[in-house]
XYZ file of C-alpha atoms in Angstrom:
479
model
C -32.720 17.991 69.847
C -32.454 14.326 68.881
C -35.233 11.864 69.617
C -33.465 10.342 72.620
C -33.122 13.806 74.173
C -36.795 14.654 73.923
C -38.346 15.114 77.393
C -40.657 12.253 78.302
C -44.369 13.066 77.951
C -45.329 11.859 81.445
C -46.864 15.230 82.243
C -49.355 14.763 79.372
C -50.893 11.768 81.107
C -50.844 13.481 84.489
C -52.662 16.465 83.036
C -55.178 14.244 81.234
C -55.880 12.353 84.463
C -56.604 15.657 86.181
C -58.699 16.877 83.262
C -60.890 13.768 83.486
C -62.117 15.000 86.871
C -63.269 18.326 85.427
C -66.735 18.316 83.778
C -66.547 19.743 80.254
C -69.566 18.983 78.066
C -70.225 21.513 75.322
C -72.045 24.630 76.545
C -70.830 23.973 80.117
C -67.142 24.881 80.061
C -67.034 27.211 83.073
C -65.269 24.707 85.346
C -62.689 23.619 82.797
C -61.989 27.260 81.917
C -61.426 27.895 85.647
C -59.055 24.912 85.685
C -57.083 26.296 82.743
C -56.765 29.725 84.315
C -55.549 28.149 87.553
C -53.014 26.161 85.530
C -51.686 29.435 84.123
C -51.483 30.984 87.593
C -49.734 27.935 89.049
C -47.133 28.050 86.289
C -46.579 31.809 86.418
C -48.030 32.380 82.944
C -50.102 35.277 81.655
C -53.609 34.452 80.516
C -56.777 36.036 79.202
C -60.365 34.736 79.298
C -63.206 36.071 77.178
C -66.951 36.168 77.792
C -67.393 32.825 75.997
C -64.851 31.169 78.329
C -62.201 30.865 75.635
C -58.753 31.107 77.209
C -55.372 32.127 75.830
C -52.249 31.393 77.890
C -48.952 33.061 77.015
C -45.446 31.708 77.665
C -42.271 33.719 77.080
C -39.667 32.461 74.654
C -36.738 30.328 75.762
C -33.685 32.414 76.695
C -32.103 33.814 73.551
C -35.193 33.097 71.405
C -37.153 36.233 72.275
C -36.934 37.629 68.733
C -38.293 34.476 67.080
C -41.684 34.436 65.451
C -44.471 33.633 67.959
C -46.366 30.348 67.609
C -49.892 29.599 68.799
C -50.906 26.109 69.896
C -54.613 25.329 69.722
C -57.071 22.856 71.232
C -60.686 22.978 72.362
C -61.733 22.304 75.946
C -65.178 20.719 75.498
C -65.996 17.094 74.717
C -68.896 15.031 73.419
C -70.282 13.179 76.445
C -72.037 9.891 75.668
C -72.602 6.876 77.911
C -73.633 3.265 77.522
C -77.218 2.353 78.317
C -77.504 1.849 82.059
C -74.277 3.688 82.914
C -74.697 6.028 85.890
C -73.155 9.110 84.316
C -73.938 12.820 84.622
C -71.813 14.906 82.217
C -72.038 17.885 84.576
C -70.622 16.069 87.606
C -69.240 12.624 86.780
C -65.545 11.985 86.096
C -64.263 10.074 83.082
C -62.892 6.682 84.161
C -59.935 6.119 81.836
C -57.930 2.902 81.707
C -55.182 1.307 79.595
C -55.856 -1.761 77.473
C -53.143 -3.263 75.271
C -51.542 0.016 74.243
C -54.757 2.025 74.056
C -56.450 4.360 76.492
C -60.204 3.877 76.797
C -63.023 4.897 79.162
C -65.376 2.729 81.208
C -68.847 3.065 79.730
C -68.481 6.585 78.335
C -66.699 8.559 75.670
C -63.072 9.214 76.624
C -62.708 12.845 75.634
C -59.322 12.279 73.988
C -60.994 14.439 71.338
C -59.669 16.994 72.125
C -58.514 16.529 75.709
C -55.336 14.712 74.749
C -54.303 17.451 72.332
C -55.089 20.042 74.998
C -52.898 18.263 77.537
C -50.045 17.973 75.025
C -50.176 21.740 74.544
C -50.352 22.324 78.313
C -47.316 20.072 78.783
C -45.389 22.330 76.403
C -46.499 25.410 78.318
C -45.272 24.096 81.679
C -42.007 22.481 80.501
C -39.079 24.874 81.059
C -36.581 22.588 79.317
C -37.960 23.060 75.790
C -36.594 25.392 73.123
C -39.147 27.657 71.461
C -40.044 31.213 70.593
C -42.893 33.139 72.237
C -45.872 30.801 72.684
C -49.606 31.211 72.978
C -52.048 28.454 73.834
C -55.537 29.169 72.518
C -58.260 26.968 74.031
C -61.739 27.392 72.579
C -65.202 26.437 73.793
C -68.169 24.614 72.304
C -66.236 23.248 69.352
C -68.383 20.127 69.344
C -71.790 21.787 69.278
C -71.740 25.067 67.414
C -68.214 26.507 67.573
C -69.560 29.588 69.282
C -66.244 30.117 71.034
C -64.238 30.352 67.822
C -66.987 32.309 66.070
C -66.916 35.033 68.721
C -63.172 35.423 69.253
C -61.910 38.981 69.054
C -59.421 39.611 66.264
C -56.693 40.577 68.750
C -57.099 37.558 71.059
C -53.933 35.931 69.659
C -50.903 37.585 68.086
C -49.140 34.669 66.374
C -49.691 33.942 62.706
C -48.461 30.357 62.702
C -50.699 27.833 64.469
C -50.150 24.205 65.422
C -53.605 22.779 65.934
C -53.693 19.619 68.066
C -57.251 18.545 67.189
C -56.361 16.037 64.480
C -57.204 12.365 65.049
C -55.143 10.589 62.389
C -51.561 10.357 63.593
C -49.823 9.717 60.261
C -51.491 12.640 58.491
C -51.524 16.406 58.371
C -55.007 17.777 57.891
C -54.948 20.407 55.155
C -58.681 20.946 54.715
C -61.975 20.448 56.510
C -65.628 20.502 55.555
C -67.951 23.299 56.506
C -70.883 22.620 58.814
C -74.483 23.775 59.116
C -76.021 22.916 62.496
C -79.658 23.701 63.158
C -82.356 22.782 65.626
C -86.030 22.319 64.889
C -89.127 22.513 67.053
C -92.313 20.677 66.054
C -95.381 21.433 68.211
C -96.984 18.771 70.386
C -100.591 18.512 71.490
C -101.179 16.006 74.282
C -104.453 14.099 74.600
C -105.775 11.701 77.263
C -104.450 8.172 76.975
C -106.833 5.527 75.606
C -108.718 3.581 78.230
C -107.513 0.058 78.923
C -104.351 0.588 76.847
C -101.194 -1.411 77.547
C -98.092 0.748 77.773
C -94.683 -0.420 76.607
C -91.208 1.012 76.183
C -89.430 0.159 72.939
C -85.646 0.424 72.945
C -83.123 0.278 70.136
C -79.530 0.046 71.309
C -76.156 -1.531 70.638
C -75.285 0.637 67.658
C -71.709 1.774 67.206
C -72.653 5.401 66.750
C -69.517 7.402 66.135
C -68.433 10.750 64.731
C -71.067 12.115 62.397
C -68.366 13.366 60.031
C -65.558 10.823 59.751
C -67.805 7.785 60.369
C -70.794 8.918 58.320
C -70.082 6.612 55.349
C -69.488 3.419 57.366
C -72.993 1.977 56.965
C -73.909 2.467 60.605
C -77.406 2.566 61.984
C -79.130 5.851 62.662
C -81.251 5.104 65.720
C -83.259 8.229 64.895
C -84.221 6.867 61.484
C -84.901 3.358 62.818
C -87.102 4.356 65.758
C -89.157 6.586 63.480
C -89.484 3.844 60.870
C -90.736 1.438 63.546
C -93.124 4.096 64.843
C -94.569 4.485 61.335
C -95.187 0.735 61.137
C -96.880 0.662 64.541
C -99.099 3.678 63.829
C -100.237 2.060 60.589
C -101.963 -0.671 62.644
C -104.354 1.905 64.163
C -103.776 0.101 67.451
C -100.894 2.226 68.771
C -100.426 5.763 70.090
C -97.084 7.388 70.873
C -96.395 8.904 74.296
C -92.766 9.913 73.672
C -89.825 9.430 71.306
C -86.256 10.131 72.391
C -83.228 9.231 70.298
C -79.555 10.007 69.933
C -76.834 11.112 72.301
C -75.313 14.314 70.898
C -75.645 16.625 67.919
C -72.248 15.592 66.524
C -72.696 11.824 67.021
C -74.365 9.210 64.863
C -77.312 8.194 67.072
C -76.699 4.716 68.498
C -79.775 4.314 70.694
C -83.405 5.350 70.926
C -86.511 4.784 73.053
C -90.189 5.395 72.658
C -93.138 4.803 74.943
C -96.287 3.555 73.237
C -99.890 2.857 74.196
C -101.326 -0.323 72.631
C -104.994 -1.228 72.389
C -105.536 -4.077 74.851
C -106.980 -6.436 72.226
C -103.825 -6.095 70.108
C -101.161 -5.858 72.790
C -99.826 -9.399 72.538
C -99.554 -9.297 68.751
C -97.934 -5.830 68.686
C -95.402 -6.683 71.390
C -94.551 -9.932 69.611
C -94.082 -8.013 66.341
C -91.661 -5.603 68.034
C -89.671 -8.447 69.582
C -89.133 -9.929 66.138
C -88.285 -6.610 64.496
C -84.755 -6.767 63.084
C -82.393 -4.007 62.069
C -79.578 -5.150 59.804
C -76.676 -2.880 58.949
C -73.461 -4.158 57.394
C -71.316 -1.868 59.526
C -73.327 -2.280 62.742
C -73.670 -5.938 63.752
C -74.846 -5.708 67.385
C -78.112 -3.776 67.176
C -80.843 -4.926 69.553
C -84.559 -4.133 69.721
C -86.258 -4.696 73.063
C -89.726 -4.048 74.454
C -90.964 -4.078 78.052
C -94.306 -3.141 79.560
C -94.313 0.010 81.708
C -96.706 1.961 83.900
C -99.577 3.813 82.320
C -98.979 7.364 81.091
C -101.850 9.819 81.596
C -101.353 11.390 78.153
C -100.213 10.490 74.657
C -99.306 12.715 71.722
C -101.927 13.582 69.144
C -101.371 11.478 66.019
C -101.110 14.490 63.717
C -98.189 15.830 65.734
C -96.408 12.486 65.628
C -97.028 12.238 61.890
C -95.459 15.664 61.360
C -92.305 14.447 63.112
C -92.192 11.127 61.268
C -92.767 12.727 57.877
C -89.974 15.213 58.559
C -87.516 12.507 59.583
C -88.532 10.365 56.609
C -87.813 13.207 54.155
C -84.524 14.388 55.688
C -81.483 12.636 54.178
C -79.107 10.785 56.465
C -75.539 9.725 55.823
C -73.328 10.251 52.799
C -75.053 12.343 50.145
C -72.208 12.888 47.679
C -68.640 11.634 47.330
C -65.950 14.040 46.193
C -64.746 13.856 42.604
C -61.590 15.830 43.440
C -60.705 13.780 46.558
C -61.291 10.081 45.807
C -62.645 8.158 48.776
C -63.653 11.321 50.640
C -67.238 12.241 51.474
C -68.050 15.648 50.037
C -71.539 16.244 51.476
C -73.449 14.518 54.278
C -76.142 14.985 56.877
C -76.730 13.598 60.351
C -79.889 13.775 62.467
C -78.348 13.923 65.925
C -81.140 13.830 68.488
C -84.882 13.789 68.988
C -86.224 14.861 72.360
C -89.850 14.884 73.452
C -90.447 18.027 75.507
C -93.661 19.170 77.186
C -95.062 20.985 74.158
C -92.730 20.182 71.251
C -90.331 17.756 69.642
C -86.744 19.010 69.601
C -84.638 17.781 66.650
C -81.082 18.601 65.592
C -79.459 18.171 62.188
C -75.792 18.576 61.265
C -74.999 19.048 57.559
C -71.443 19.058 56.212
C -69.825 19.789 52.869
C -66.545 20.907 51.340
C -68.657 23.124 49.061
C -70.087 25.974 51.130
C -72.936 26.603 48.708
C -73.992 22.937 48.804
C -73.837 22.917 52.599
C -76.099 25.937 52.895
C -78.494 24.607 50.243
C -78.802 21.299 52.107
C -79.378 23.072 55.409
C -82.057 25.261 53.889
C -83.711 22.227 52.264
C -83.925 20.566 55.677
C -85.284 23.782 57.168
C -88.005 23.837 54.518
C -88.983 20.247 55.365
C -89.522 21.147 58.997
C -91.439 24.313 58.117
C -93.672 22.412 55.691
C -94.593 20.080 58.548
C -95.459 22.892 60.936
C -92.106 23.360 62.635
C -89.720 26.219 63.268
C -85.927 26.110 63.051
C -82.962 27.928 64.537
C -79.548 28.122 62.920
C -76.865 27.331 65.512
C -73.776 27.277 63.307
C -72.790 27.864 59.712
C -69.038 27.317 59.571
C -67.118 27.735 56.302
C -64.950 25.016 54.847
C -61.193 25.510 55.168
C -58.196 24.674 52.983
C -54.522 25.233 53.837
C -51.663 26.006 51.442
C -49.758 22.731 51.075
C -46.734 24.347 49.403
C -45.701 26.800 52.124
C -42.314 26.776 53.870
C -44.198 26.143 57.119
C -45.879 23.019 55.712
C -42.597 21.740 54.295
C -40.936 22.233 57.696
C -43.614 20.180 59.424
C -43.382 17.418 56.807
C -39.607 17.264 57.125
C -39.865 17.097 60.912
C -42.116 14.024 60.633
C -39.594 12.429 58.265
C -36.593 13.163 60.485
C -38.258 12.256 63.809
C -40.614 9.419 62.887
C -39.180 8.162 59.617
C -42.156 8.754 57.344
C -43.739 11.542 55.331
C -47.237 12.282 56.628
C -50.122 12.085 54.213
C -51.823 15.415 53.473
C -55.568 14.883 53.790
C -58.796 16.801 53.734
C -61.240 15.496 56.327
C -65.030 15.358 56.381
C -65.377 16.979 59.739
C -65.738 20.602 60.641
C -62.824 22.445 62.216
C -62.524 25.889 63.705
C -59.947 26.855 61.079
C -62.631 28.416 58.882
C -63.190 30.982 61.630
C -59.499 31.402 62.455
C -58.524 32.388 58.911
C -61.283 34.998 59.007
C -60.376 36.348 62.454
C -56.589 36.206 62.304
C -55.640 37.502 58.869
C -52.707 35.727 57.262
C -52.562 32.881 59.776
C -51.102 29.537 58.639
C -52.517 26.441 60.356
C -51.195 22.880 60.553
C -53.306 20.325 62.457
C -51.603 17.223 63.870
C -52.487 14.787 66.625
C -52.415 11.227 67.986
C -54.504 8.387 66.586
C -58.035 8.527 68.027
C -60.548 5.873 67.006
C -64.345 6.140 67.279
C -64.504 9.660 68.780
C -67.887 10.817 70.061
C -68.785 7.259 71.104
C -68.364 4.885 74.033
C -65.808 3.019 71.915
C -63.505 6.057 71.749
C -59.845 5.203 72.300
C -56.430 6.759 71.732
C -53.227 4.885 70.864
C -50.538 5.637 73.438
C -47.548 5.181 71.134
C -48.891 7.864 68.824
C -49.170 10.325 71.716
C -45.486 9.785 72.409
C -44.573 10.201 68.753
C -46.617 13.335 68.150
C -45.054 14.776 71.294
C -41.611 14.239 69.759
C -42.700 15.966 66.544
C -44.256 18.859 68.451
C -41.192 19.482 70.594
C -38.834 19.258 67.628
C -40.845 21.478 65.279
C -41.047 24.172 67.962
C -37.239 24.033 68.204
C -36.818 24.197 64.417
C -39.064 27.231 64.225
C -36.480 29.133 66.267
C -33.636 28.484 63.806
């Protein structure tokens, strides 16, 4: 099929528009799984759904291609839901308001969910298009990719039959991802003891916002602010005056995002309130890669309780000791981060601080060692931890016939050879190669900028081009 014969990808945008009305934050994929199953029913396709809401949809081969090798398309159904300060947005009920701006699709005040919603809709468009040429197809759609990969980790070994996968969760249109870092996600709980608020104290809310945030893997070396680190640093300075108590600290938007905002409520001794508030108003945060950071303070109503200083100190000491950002660059892959760590969120609960950390590395042993080091920091300061995910790194064979076919398809359809890259984000491939023995995986996708942030956007021309590659490579796999 030549480029000018490729079916137009209008259905991709129609499907994505419909998907934007279906809530799909990580850990809450029931409704989007229902939507996928209904899609299969409406299109007369077989499907299967497991107890973790992962779905596989099966499409018969084109006439005459029944004996061809089966291919599995893959995407994940969940998204990282973040919103601008002041945006009325509930991830469990609110739609995504997408719009087009100068060749890019964006969202109004929230993350867009093009990661991985656009890849999912491209795969769904293939499954419903009867004009395409292909062998037997499966569409595997996994859950909770963004916050633990529990869907992929718990797949049964017979959930898919194909042993060639086209993964549509890549975000760099002119590349083929051939490797991904492993990830170690854990949560920590540090106990809180509440005490009565000081008499005559002035209460204020301190806010840090305006950070770019971003993906805590691909953006981790871009010199962006960690609002978690900055709010805790400011809290340390305020506590050192002996005139301030902390009532709450909340920071970050999602486990897999660089935290772009934070808030804390403080109680200030009345005789020092003016000086402390003035100090906060003049507090500056300067980051080369994050030019629009703001620090604001406003007085608020009195809180009946504050947190005992020892409990706050345990949190601040933990955050101070835990590394953030790029830890080591790769010697084998110049310009690529090898090991990193992100502190995703802090939440003040009734009786504890909840903290999440997300460590990544291409070296599994280094990833685990870093995760255990962070665990030991929390334990030393009186906390407990829970391991949510330990996903192995993954590397694909770049010299296979399958890889060469994909490269040649890019050359013939788009006129360039894609770069083969290893990316500093975790992918489900580490689980797939364990579950589905002998599987070969090639990730491709449109250009997505600033995923996991309110600046997320996808370039429309690259959707069209990846669609052409996808349709053509499926045809070539039948020859």
